[in-house]
């Protein structure tokens, strides 16, 4: 059973604000969802849905790429043969 403190903690981790008036409602909904999972855990699957994976990867294909000039021509901010991007920190 999930408490209101647990819901507040989860909301904080997810960076979601929950109003105090809605806290009880969210706690009830959270517990209802977990009860559904408990019901699903009790079910026995007679026919497994797992199937062996065959040919899940495509073959590598060499395709032509753009030249440096074409790439720089399509960029917004070329500088000295490179694409200048904003500083990211």
mmCIF file with all atom_site columns, N, CA and C in Angstrom, residues 59-67:
data_model
loop_
_atom_site.group_PDB
_atom_site.id
_atom_site.type_symbol
_atom_site.label_atom_id
_atom_site.label_alt_id
_atom_site.label_comp_id
_atom_site.label_asym_id
_atom_site.label_entity_id
_atom_site.label_seq_id
_atom_site.pdbx_PDB_ins_code
_atom_site.Cartn_x
_atom_site.Cartn_y
_atom_site.Cartn_z
_atom_site.occupancy
_atom_site.B_iso_or_equiv
_atom_site.pdbx_formal_charge
_atom_site.auth_seq_id
_atom_site.auth_comp_id
_atom_site.auth_asym_id
_atom_site.auth_atom_id
_atom_site.pdbx_PDB_model_num
ATOM 1  N N  . UNK A 1 59 ? 20.807 -6.407 -42.692 1.00 0.00 ? 59 UNK A N  1
ATOM 2  C CA . UNK A 1 59 ? 22.183 -6.440 -43.159 1.00 0.00 ? 59 UNK A CA 1
ATOM 3  C C  . UNK A 1 59 ? 22.701 -5.012 -43.297 1.00 0.00 ? 59 UNK A C  1
ATOM 4  N N  . UNK A 1 60 ? 23.963 -4.823 -43.005 1.00 0.00 ? 60 UNK A N  1
ATOM 5  C CA . UNK A 1 60 ? 24.568 -3.512 -43.186 1.00 0.00 ? 60 UNK A CA 1
ATOM 6  C C  . UNK A 1 60 ? 24.670 -3.207 -44.679 1.00 0.00 ? 60 UNK A C  1
ATOM 7  N N  . UNK A 1 61 ? 24.283 -2.015 -45.032 1.00 0.00 ? 61 UNK A N  1
ATOM 8  C CA . UNK A 1 61 ? 24.372 -1.585 -46.418 1.00 0.00 ? 61 UNK A CA 1
ATOM 9  C C  . UNK A 1 61 ? 25.180 -0.300 -46.480 1.00 0.00 ? 61 UNK A C  1
ATOM 10 N N  . UNK A 1 62 ? 26.158 -0.278 -47.344 1.00 0.00 ? 62 UNK A N  1
ATOM 11 C CA . UNK A 1 62 ? 26.948 0.927  -47.537 1.00 0.00 ? 62 UNK A CA 1
ATOM 12 C C  . UNK A 1 62 ? 26.168 1.837  -48.467 1.00 0.00 ? 62 UNK A C  1
ATOM 13 N N  . UNK A 1 63 ? 25.918 3.050  -48.003 1.00 0.00 ? 63 UNK A N  1
ATOM 14 C CA . UNK A 1 63 ? 25.173 4.012  -48.801 1.00 0.00 ? 63 UNK A CA 1
ATOM 15 C C  . UNK A 1 63 ? 26.037 5.252  -48.984 1.00 0.00 ? 63 UNK A C  1
ATOM 16 N N  . UNK A 1 64 ? 25.850 5.948  -50.088 1.00 0.00 ? 64 UNK A N  1
ATOM 17 C CA . UNK A 1 64 ? 26.647 7.160  -50.295 1.00 0.00 ? 64 UNK A CA 1
ATOM 18 C C  . UNK A 1 64 ? 26.273 8.230  -49.270 1.00 0.00 ? 64 UNK A C  1
ATOM 19 N N  . UNK A 1 65 ? 27.278 8.993  -48.867 1.00 0.00 ? 65 UNK A N  1
ATOM 20 C CA . UNK A 1 65 ? 27.012 10.059 -47.903 1.00 0.00 ? 65 UNK A CA 1
ATOM 21 C C  . UNK A 1 65 ? 27.297 11.409 -48.564 1.00 0.00 ? 65 UNK A C  1
ATOM 22 N N  . UNK A 1 66 ? 26.930 12.456 -47.869 1.00 0.00 ? 66 UNK A N  1
ATOM 23 C CA . UNK A 1 66 ? 27.142 13.804 -48.386 1.00 0.00 ? 66 UNK A CA 1
ATOM 24 C C  . UNK A 1 66 ? 28.614 14.184 -48.279 1.00 0.00 ? 66 UNK A C  1
ATOM 25 N N  . UNK A 1 67 ? 29.059 14.990 -49.208 1.00 0.00 ? 67 UNK A N  1
ATOM 26 C CA . UNK A 1 67 ? 30.426 15.498 -49.126 1.00 0.00 ? 67 UNK A CA 1
ATOM 27 C C  . UNK A 1 67 ? 30.478 16.605 -48.079 1.00 0.00 ? 67 UNK A C  1
#
